Amino acid sequence: MTAHPLDPLSADEFRAAAAVLRRDRGVGDGWRFAGIELREPAKDVVRSWVPGTVVPREARVTCFDRASNSAYKAVVSLTDDAVLEWTPVPGEQPNMTVDEWHEAHETLIRDERVLASLAGRGITDPELVLIDTWAYGHSLIPQQFAGRRVGWTDVWVRETPNGNPYAHPVNGLHHVVDLNTMELLDIEDTFRVEAPTGAMGEYVPSLVPGLVERTDVKPFELTQPEGVSLSMEGNELRWLDWSMRIGFNHREGLVLHRVSIDGRSVAHRMSFAEMVVPYRDPSTDHYRRTAFDIGEWGLGFMTTSLELGCDCLGEITYLDAVLHDSHGEPYTITNAVCIHEEDDGVLWKHVDEHAGAEVRRSRRLVVSFHATVANYEYLTYWRFYPDGQIECEVRATGIMVTSAFEGTPPEHGTVVDDHTYAPAHQHFIVARLDLEVDTPDNTVVQSHTEVPPIGPDNPYGMALTPRKQPITTEGGFDLDWASQRGFSVTSASRRNAWGAPTSYKLVPTAAIPALAGPESPLMQRAGVVAHPVWVSPFDPEERWPSGEFCNQSSRDAGLPEWTRAGRSVEATDVVLWHVFGLHHVPRVEDWPVMPVDVVRFELKPTGFFDRNPTLAMPPSASGKPHCH
């Protein structure tokens, strides 16, 4: 079967991309492959593609030479077995790799100086120790190590072999490591805190003292005896009137391509493009703790396999994902993406005194994946509804970072256990929404509601007047609760039956403020978090809102920089960016493992259809035309 132009790279294609660079550019054993992914063809090529058409396959590659600490970007033709582009990127550090994380732990835990520092704190079994490496921001790298590829580490220790390491922080002990040479550069042994004797940070039932598991929870099962309403052909997914293609790469993880309903385009591409997690505690253990989970690590690399009955419930269709390690060797994440239907309660209902009750139940298509980023878990769900609505939900769970303390509790967090606190922090998620509402020529329209003054035309002060204004120039924009400001992506050339442009509206429900000044490293490196909405013209190279190289970055080279150009975004190919997330002031109930904290946004058809598109939905399976 001929590959679709948007099909993710196969295992053979990963090997081929690496092999071409080894042969033609001398990428040898001392190098690492930080990222290999499909270079997606131009949009017009994708739109016009028909089965059987062969489209050249190309790979984007980021790699680096450990010996010279130099990074390169490449484009490799998989069709022609050739290097098309080879670009040095001096002064930049590619994303961290999973191999580096493991190698840093394995190297440091064997170092006699590290073992001595642990022994000085009464820790004598290195098998129970977890050394967790974090990436640096440029301004916080010790001056003597500037210009090197470095990481800093936390140290955690398990009480038992299967115990929770994050329950036992080794406060005041951190290492600085050169990730190219795996050389220990410094041991920061700055202070010590007596380990709390009354803390209980275990969550595995067999390790929780005195826990008796409930016996009154009965099984809950979902069945569809006549089969599911969805179908998969390769990476193409169809459900009711919806169709889309499922993509996956190392950085974004799940990508949704060519999303359409009833044969009409809604989006060319949707994904998460960045996730910034700043900890807002200036103490020694936490002052440099800001993670770019996508730009520094990659959600794809962090994706875990899903299990029926645990992560997904019902009649499930799974997709595997193929990625690569830092040597360019492919590996498979089994069941990386879960696809299934869910009941969604009542879709619409009306009770008429003559006709009786008319009720239709809703259901939704769910496409999900889960990523484990060290102590945190991010569970992402894209949901599609019969009425054309799209919902994106993120459930954050896992284990909070904690520190022990003596005396007065620190003011930058919450006490969650005996002499143990969890620092306040934030999670900013940036969704890149490359919408294509009916046509490629779109305009983002800002709407708000005005209250006219009391007068002859509004004698009782009850009037509301909706207003709309097209956004003509790119930039960042804020929400406004008082006027119910909103943003819709509209077609510049298609109108509905009643004369209005067809459109989809962004419905934010979890926008959070940055609460940081422009001089802070957070705003210097991730200025995108200053606004919950951004609009930019489409550019295939403008994919990463905080820049392509976030690792050890000093400045945001993404949206704040691009939009300085003041380009037109009227009646053209536009990208809508939405920044949303969690303002997490920890709760005691979040410890020792956190119940999911849920954030979401919606994309709602607004004049996209001529009326309610779900009138043809059948009644429930009972066969009753009316429900009473």
Short mmCIF file of C-alpha atoms in Angstrom, two decimals, residues 50-441:
data_model
loop_
_atom_site.label_atom_id
_atom_site.label_comp_id
_atom_site.label_asym_id
_atom_site.label_seq_id
_atom_site.Cartn_x
_atom_site.Cartn_y
_atom_site.Cartn_z
CA VAL A 50 -5.21 10.49 -3.97
CA PRO A 51 -4.47 6.84 -3.11
CA GLY A 52 -1.75 5.43 -5.31
CA THR A 53 0.09 8.72 -5.66
CA VAL A 54 3.69 8.53 -4.51
CA VAL A 55 4.85 11.57 -2.57
CA PRO A 56 8.57 11.88 -1.74
CA ARG A 57 9.28 10.98 1.88
CA GLU A 58 11.60 13.22 3.86
CA ALA A 59 12.84 13.25 7.45
CA ARG A 60 13.81 16.14 9.69
CA VAL A 61 16.78 15.26 11.89
CA THR A 62 18.41 17.04 14.82
CA CYS A 63 21.69 15.52 15.95
CA PHE A 64 24.80 16.55 17.82
CA ASP A 65 28.45 15.65 18.12
CA ARG A 66 29.35 15.06 21.76
CA ALA A 67 33.09 15.55 21.21
CA SER A 68 32.77 19.06 19.77
CA ASN A 69 29.48 19.96 21.52
CA SER A 70 28.04 21.03 18.17
CA ALA A 71 24.49 20.59 16.90
CA TYR A 72 23.11 20.22 13.39
CA LYS A 73 19.75 20.19 11.65
CA ALA A 74 19.29 18.04 8.58
CA VAL A 75 16.67 17.13 6.03
CA VAL A 76 17.09 13.67 4.52
CA SER A 77 15.34 12.42 1.41
CA LEU A 78 14.23 8.87 2.19
CA THR A 79 13.03 8.50 -1.39
CA ASP A 80 16.35 9.53 -2.97
CA ASP A 81 18.66 8.31 -0.18
CA ALA A 82 20.32 11.72 0.07
CA VAL A 83 20.97 14.64 2.41
CA LEU A 84 18.97 17.65 1.21
CA GLU A 85 19.96 20.08 3.96
CA TRP A 86 22.73 20.13 6.57
CA THR A 87 22.72 23.19 8.83
CA PRO A 88 25.00 23.87 11.82
CA VAL A 89 23.21 25.53 14.73
CA PRO A 90 26.08 26.97 16.81
CA GLY A 91 25.33 27.88 20.40
CA GLU A 92 22.18 25.76 20.59
CA GLN A 93 21.54 22.62 22.62
CA PRO A 94 19.11 20.03 21.24
CA ASN A 95 16.54 18.42 23.48
CA MET A 96 17.61 16.05 26.24
CA THR A 97 17.36 12.37 25.39
CA VAL A 98 16.07 9.46 27.43
CA ASP A 99 19.42 7.74 26.97
CA GLU A 100 21.22 10.68 28.58
CA TRP A 101 18.85 10.60 31.55
CA HIS A 102 19.55 6.91 32.17
CA GLU A 103 23.28 7.20 31.51
CA ALA A 104 23.61 10.14 33.91
CA HIS A 105 22.01 8.14 36.70
CA GLU A 106 24.10 5.05 35.97
CA THR A 107 27.34 7.04 35.80
CA LEU A 108 26.78 9.16 38.86
CA ILE A 109 25.59 6.33 41.07
CA ARG A 110 28.93 4.57 40.50
CA ASP A 111 31.05 7.67 41.17
CA GLU A 112 32.96 7.39 44.45
CA ARG A 113 32.43 11.08 45.22
CA VAL A 114 28.67 10.69 44.83
CA LEU A 115 28.66 7.56 46.97
CA ALA A 116 30.64 9.41 49.64
CA SER A 117 28.19 12.31 49.65
CA LEU A 118 25.31 9.87 50.04
CA ALA A 119 27.07 7.96 52.79
CA GLY A 120 27.58 11.23 54.61
CA ARG A 121 23.81 11.42 54.83
CA GLY A 122 23.41 7.82 55.97
CA ILE A 123 22.44 6.46 52.52
CA THR A 124 24.51 3.34 51.88
CA ASP A 125 22.46 1.34 49.36
CA PRO A 126 22.82 2.94 45.90
CA GLU A 127 20.19 0.55 44.50
CA LEU A 128 17.56 2.57 46.36
CA VAL A 129 18.74 5.93 45.01
CA LEU A 130 17.20 7.78 42.06
CA ILE A 131 19.28 10.55 40.49
CA ASP A 132 16.92 12.64 38.37
CA THR A 133 18.52 14.95 35.80
CA TRP A 134 16.88 18.25 34.83
CA ALA A 135 17.75 20.68 32.05
CA TYR A 136 19.14 24.15 32.74
CA GLY A 137 18.00 27.54 31.61
CA HIS A 138 20.97 29.52 30.30
CA SER A 139 20.94 32.21 32.97
CA LEU A 140 21.22 29.65 35.77
CA ILE A 141 24.15 27.63 34.44
CA PRO A 142 27.21 28.13 36.70
CA GLN A 143 29.57 30.48 34.90
CA GLN A 144 32.47 28.01 34.95
CA PHE A 145 30.36 25.51 32.98
CA ALA A 146 29.00 27.92 30.37
CA GLY A 147 29.19 26.57 26.84
CA ARG A 148 28.85 22.94 27.90
CA ARG A 149 25.87 20.59 27.61
CA VAL A 150 25.00 20.30 31.29
CA GLY A 151 22.26 19.07 33.55
CA TRP A 152 21.54 19.38 37.25
CA THR A 153 20.13 16.63 39.40
CA ASP A 154 17.81 15.90 42.26
CA VAL A 155 18.48 12.96 44.54
CA TRP A 156 15.69 10.76 45.88
CA VAL A 157 15.83 7.55 47.83
CA ARG A 158 13.36 4.68 48.11
CA GLU A 159 12.60 3.17 51.49
CA THR A 160 12.13 -0.25 49.85
CA PRO A 161 12.99 -1.55 46.35
CA ASN A 162 9.45 -0.80 45.06
CA GLY A 163 8.85 2.22 47.26
CA ASN A 164 8.11 5.75 46.09
CA PRO A 165 11.43 7.61 45.65
CA TYR A 166 9.67 10.99 45.57
CA ALA A 167 8.54 10.41 49.15
CA HIS A 168 12.11 10.83 50.36
CA PRO A 169 13.93 13.87 48.94
CA VAL A 170 17.60 14.26 49.77
CA ASN A 171 17.44 18.00 50.31
CA GLY A 172 20.42 20.22 49.62
CA LEU A 173 22.26 17.63 47.52
CA HIS A 174 22.51 18.23 43.78
CA HIS A 175 25.00 17.34 41.06
CA VAL A 176 26.06 19.16 37.93
CA VAL A 177 26.94 16.80 35.10
CA ASP A 178 28.36 17.25 31.60
CA LEU A 179 25.95 15.20 29.50
CA ASN A 180 28.33 14.87 26.56
CA THR A 181 31.16 13.34 28.58
CA MET A 182 29.10 12.12 31.57
CA GLU A 183 31.63 13.89 33.77
CA LEU A 184 30.63 14.93 37.27
CA LEU A 185 31.40 18.65 37.31
CA ASP A 186 30.25 19.59 40.78
CA ILE A 187 28.55 18.29 43.90
CA GLU A 188 26.41 20.95 45.55
CA ASP A 189 26.09 19.79 49.15
CA THR A 190 24.68 22.96 50.63
CA PHE A 191 22.44 22.04 53.56
CA ARG A 192 20.84 19.12 55.31
CA VAL A 193 17.39 18.50 56.71
CA GLU A 194 16.57 15.74 59.12
CA ALA A 195 14.30 13.25 57.37
CA PRO A 196 10.78 13.43 58.87
CA THR A 197 9.99 10.37 60.95
CA GLY A 198 6.22 10.63 60.59
CA ALA A 199 5.92 11.12 56.82
CA MET A 200 4.10 8.48 54.77
CA GLY A 201 4.57 8.91 51.04
CA GLU A 202 3.74 5.45 49.72
CA TYR A 203 0.80 4.86 47.38
CA VAL A 204 1.18 1.22 46.29
CA PRO A 205 -1.44 -0.54 48.48
CA SER A 206 0.94 -3.21 49.78
CA LEU A 207 3.28 -0.49 51.08
CA VAL A 208 0.68 1.72 52.79
CA PRO A 209 0.59 0.86 56.51
CA GLY A 210 -2.82 -0.27 57.72
CA LEU A 211 -4.54 0.17 54.34
CA VAL A 212 -7.53 -2.09 53.72
CA GLU A 213 -8.69 -2.07 50.13
CA ARG A 214 -12.40 -1.49 49.54
CA THR A 215 -14.61 -4.45 48.74
CA ASP A 216 -17.80 -2.55 47.90
CA VAL A 217 -16.76 -1.37 44.41
CA LYS A 218 -18.59 -3.52 41.88
CA PRO A 219 -17.29 -4.19 38.34
CA PHE A 220 -18.14 -1.61 35.69
CA GLU A 221 -18.08 -2.85 32.12
CA LEU A 222 -18.92 -1.29 28.77
CA THR A 223 -19.94 -3.41 25.81
CA GLN A 224 -21.07 -2.75 22.26
CA PRO A 225 -22.55 -6.08 21.16
CA GLU A 226 -23.13 -4.90 17.58
CA GLY A 227 -19.60 -3.53 17.27
CA VAL A 228 -18.22 0.00 17.24
CA SER A 229 -19.20 2.91 15.03
CA LEU A 230 -15.60 3.81 14.21
CA SER A 231 -13.30 2.39 11.56
CA MET A 232 -9.53 2.51 11.03
CA GLU A 233 -7.68 2.10 7.75
CA GLY A 234 -3.99 2.55 8.34
CA ASN A 235 -3.77 5.84 10.24
CA GLU A 236 -7.09 7.17 8.93
CA LEU A 237 -9.89 7.23 11.50
CA ARG A 238 -13.58 7.58 10.64
CA TRP A 239 -16.50 7.93 13.04
CA LEU A 240 -20.01 9.09 12.16
CA ASP A 241 -19.39 12.20 10.01
CA TRP A 242 -15.87 12.75 11.33
CA SER A 243 -12.62 11.77 9.64
CA MET A 244 -8.98 12.47 10.55
CA ARG A 245 -5.51 11.03 10.39
CA ILE A 246 -3.50 10.03 13.46
CA GLY A 247 0.13 11.12 13.57
CA PHE A 248 2.83 10.75 16.21
CA ASN A 249 6.33 12.09 16.73
CA HIS A 250 8.96 12.30 19.45
CA ARG A 251 8.30 15.90 20.45
CA GLU A 252 4.53 16.47 20.27
CA GLY A 253 3.41 12.90 20.78
CA LEU A 254 -0.10 12.59 19.32
CA VAL A 255 -0.86 14.76 16.28
CA LEU A 256 -4.27 15.02 14.58
CA HIS A 257 -4.20 15.75 10.86
CA ARG A 258 -6.85 16.64 8.29
CA VAL A 259 -9.77 16.78 10.70
CA SER A 260 -13.09 17.11 8.87
CA ILE A 261 -16.79 16.60 9.46
CA ASP A 262 -19.32 15.75 6.79
CA GLY A 263 -16.56 16.12 4.21
CA ARG A 264 -15.79 19.70 5.29
CA SER A 265 -12.39 20.69 6.65
CA VAL A 266 -12.10 21.85 10.25
CA ALA A 267 -8.35 21.60 10.93
CA HIS A 268 -5.22 20.73 9.02
CA ARG A 269 -3.23 19.87 12.13
CA MET A 270 -3.69 19.99 15.93
CA SER A 271 -1.20 19.13 18.66
CA PHE A 272 0.53 20.34 21.81
CA ALA A 273 3.59 22.40 20.89
CA GLU A 274 4.97 23.24 24.33
CA MET A 275 4.45 22.57 28.02
CA VAL A 276 6.21 24.91 30.46
CA VAL A 277 6.27 23.99 34.16
CA PRO A 278 7.86 26.66 36.39
CA TYR A 279 8.20 26.01 40.11
CA ARG A 280 7.54 29.19 42.07
CA ASP A 281 9.76 28.47 45.07
CA PRO A 282 13.06 30.43 45.22
CA SER A 283 14.68 28.06 47.71
CA THR A 284 17.97 26.27 47.00
CA ASP A 285 16.27 23.03 46.00
CA HIS A 286 13.80 24.59 43.58
CA TYR A 287 15.00 27.94 42.17
CA ARG A 288 16.13 26.45 38.82
CA ARG A 289 13.24 23.98 38.52
CA THR A 290 11.52 25.02 35.29
CA ALA A 291 10.77 22.30 32.77
CA PHE A 292 9.93 22.56 29.08
CA ASP A 293 8.42 19.09 28.92
CA ILE A 294 7.99 19.21 25.14
CA GLY A 295 10.96 21.33 24.05
CA GLU A 296 13.49 19.84 26.48
CA TRP A 297 12.27 16.24 26.60
CA GLY A 298 9.42 15.44 24.19
CA LEU A 299 5.97 14.04 24.96
CA GLY A 300 6.45 11.30 22.37
CA PHE A 301 9.59 10.02 24.08
CA MET A 302 7.70 10.09 27.41
CA THR A 303 4.63 8.21 26.10
CA THR A 304 3.71 4.97 27.88
CA SER A 305 1.73 1.92 26.77
CA LEU A 306 -1.99 1.87 27.63
CA GLU A 307 -3.84 -1.06 29.16
CA LEU A 308 -7.43 -2.16 28.67
CA GLY A 309 -9.55 -1.78 31.78
CA CYS A 310 -7.02 0.54 33.43
CA ASP A 311 -6.31 3.41 31.05
CA CYS A 312 -9.10 2.76 28.56
CA LEU A 313 -12.48 1.14 29.14
CA GLY A 314 -14.79 -0.34 26.52
CA GLU A 315 -14.30 -1.61 22.99
CA ILE A 316 -10.83 -0.25 22.25
CA THR A 317 -8.81 0.27 19.09
CA TYR A 318 -5.11 0.82 19.73
CA LEU A 319 -2.34 2.27 17.62
CA ASP A 320 1.34 1.57 18.24
CA ALA A 321 3.92 4.32 17.85
CA VAL A 322 7.42 3.92 16.44
CA LEU A 323 10.16 6.24 17.71
CA HIS A 324 13.96 6.12 17.95
CA ASP A 325 16.67 6.18 20.59
CA SER A 326 19.68 8.51 20.60
CA HIS A 327 21.60 6.06 18.37
CA GLY A 328 18.93 6.29 15.67
CA GLU A 329 17.60 2.81 16.38
CA PRO A 330 13.80 2.47 16.23
CA TYR A 331 11.64 1.04 18.97
CA THR A 332 7.89 0.52 19.32
CA ILE A 333 5.57 1.85 22.00
CA THR A 334 2.79 -0.74 22.06
CA ASN A 335 -0.72 0.66 22.46
CA ALA A 336 0.52 4.25 22.46
CA VAL A 337 -2.80 5.68 21.29
CA CYS A 338 -6.24 4.58 22.51
CA ILE A 339 -9.33 5.14 20.34
CA HIS A 340 -12.85 4.36 21.54
CA GLU A 341 -16.43 5.57 21.91
CA GLU A 342 -18.05 6.74 25.14
CA ASP A 343 -21.62 7.48 26.12
CA ASP A 344 -22.07 11.20 26.79
CA GLY A 345 -25.48 11.51 28.36
CA VAL A 346 -28.28 13.50 26.78
CA LEU A 347 -27.53 15.22 23.46
CA TRP A 348 -30.83 17.08 23.20
CA LYS A 349 -34.27 16.85 24.73
CA HIS A 350 -37.64 18.55 24.77
CA VAL A 351 -40.90 17.64 26.44
CA ASP A 352 -44.02 18.86 24.66
CA GLU A 353 -47.44 18.59 26.28
CA HIS A 354 -48.88 17.00 23.13
CA ALA A 355 -45.97 15.21 21.48
CA GLY A 356 -44.39 14.04 24.72
CA ALA A 357 -40.66 13.72 25.33
CA GLU A 358 -38.18 13.54 22.48
CA VAL A 359 -34.69 12.61 23.65
CA ARG A 360 -31.45 11.70 21.92
CA ARG A 361 -28.40 10.43 23.70
CA SER A 362 -24.97 11.69 22.80
CA ARG A 363 -21.77 9.78 22.42
CA ARG A 364 -18.24 10.86 21.67
CA LEU A 365 -15.13 9.60 19.96
CA VAL A 366 -12.05 9.71 22.20
CA VAL A 367 -8.44 9.69 20.94
CA SER A 368 -5.97 9.63 23.83
CA PHE A 369 -2.38 9.09 24.90
CA HIS A 370 -0.54 9.22 28.22
CA ALA A 371 2.92 10.60 28.95
CA THR A 372 5.00 10.07 32.10
CA VAL A 373 7.41 12.96 32.63
CA ALA A 374 9.45 11.88 35.67
CA ASN A 375 7.12 12.39 38.64
CA TYR A 376 4.13 13.74 36.68
CA GLU A 377 1.66 12.03 34.34
CA TYR A 378 -0.19 13.89 31.60
CA LEU A 379 -3.26 12.09 30.22
CA THR A 380 -4.46 13.77 27.03
CA TYR A 381 -7.89 13.23 25.48
CA TRP A 382 -9.17 14.66 22.21
CA ARG A 383 -12.95 14.19 22.02
CA PHE A 384 -15.21 14.58 19.02
CA TYR A 385 -18.97 14.98 19.28
CA PRO A 386 -21.88 14.40 16.86
CA ASP A 387 -22.76 18.11 16.92
CA GLY A 388 -19.33 19.08 15.57
CA GLN A 389 -17.80 20.06 18.90
CA ILE A 390 -14.16 19.21 19.66
CA GLU A 391 -12.92 19.04 23.23
CA CYS A 392 -9.33 18.71 24.39
CA GLU A 393 -8.80 17.62 27.98
CA VAL A 394 -5.63 17.08 29.99
CA ARG A 395 -5.64 15.21 33.26
CA ALA A 396 -2.56 15.77 35.37
CA THR A 397 -1.73 13.17 37.97
CA GLY A 398 1.35 11.49 39.41
CA ILE A 399 3.45 12.62 42.34
CA MET A 400 4.34 16.11 43.45
CA VAL A 401 7.89 17.25 44.05
CA THR A 402 8.37 17.74 47.80
CA SER A 403 10.97 18.92 50.27
CA ALA A 404 11.44 18.28 53.94
CA PHE A 405 11.71 21.25 56.29
CA GLU A 406 12.52 22.04 59.89
CA GLY A 407 10.85 24.70 62.00
CA THR A 408 8.46 27.13 60.31
CA PRO A 409 6.80 25.81 57.12
CA PRO A 410 8.07 27.55 53.94
CA GLU A 411 5.66 30.13 52.53
CA HIS A 412 5.97 29.07 48.89
CA GLY A 413 4.07 25.80 49.13
CA THR A 414 1.71 23.61 51.14
CA VAL A 415 2.48 21.27 54.00
CA VAL A 416 1.28 17.85 52.84
CA ASP A 417 2.88 15.51 55.39
CA ASP A 418 5.01 15.51 58.51
CA HIS A 419 7.58 18.30 58.00
CA THR A 420 7.10 17.90 54.23
CA TYR A 421 5.87 20.54 51.80
CA ALA A 422 5.10 20.66 48.10
CA PRO A 423 6.05 23.90 46.29
CA ALA A 424 3.53 25.93 44.33
CA HIS A 425 4.01 25.62 40.58
CA GLN A 426 2.26 26.06 37.25
CA HIS A 427 1.70 24.01 34.12
CA PHE A 428 1.35 26.04 30.90
CA ILE A 429 0.27 23.93 27.92
CA VAL A 430 0.41 25.47 24.44
CA ALA A 431 -1.96 23.97 21.89
CA ARG A 432 -1.08 24.67 18.26
CA LEU A 433 -4.37 24.73 16.36
CA ASP A 434 -3.74 24.94 12.63
CA LEU A 435 -7.42 25.24 11.76
CA GLU A 436 -8.77 25.20 8.24
CA VAL A 437 -12.44 26.07 8.63
CA ASP A 438 -14.03 25.06 5.33
CA THR A 439 -11.36 26.83 3.27
CA PRO A 440 -7.63 27.66 3.55
CA ASP A 441 -8.39 31.40 3.75
#
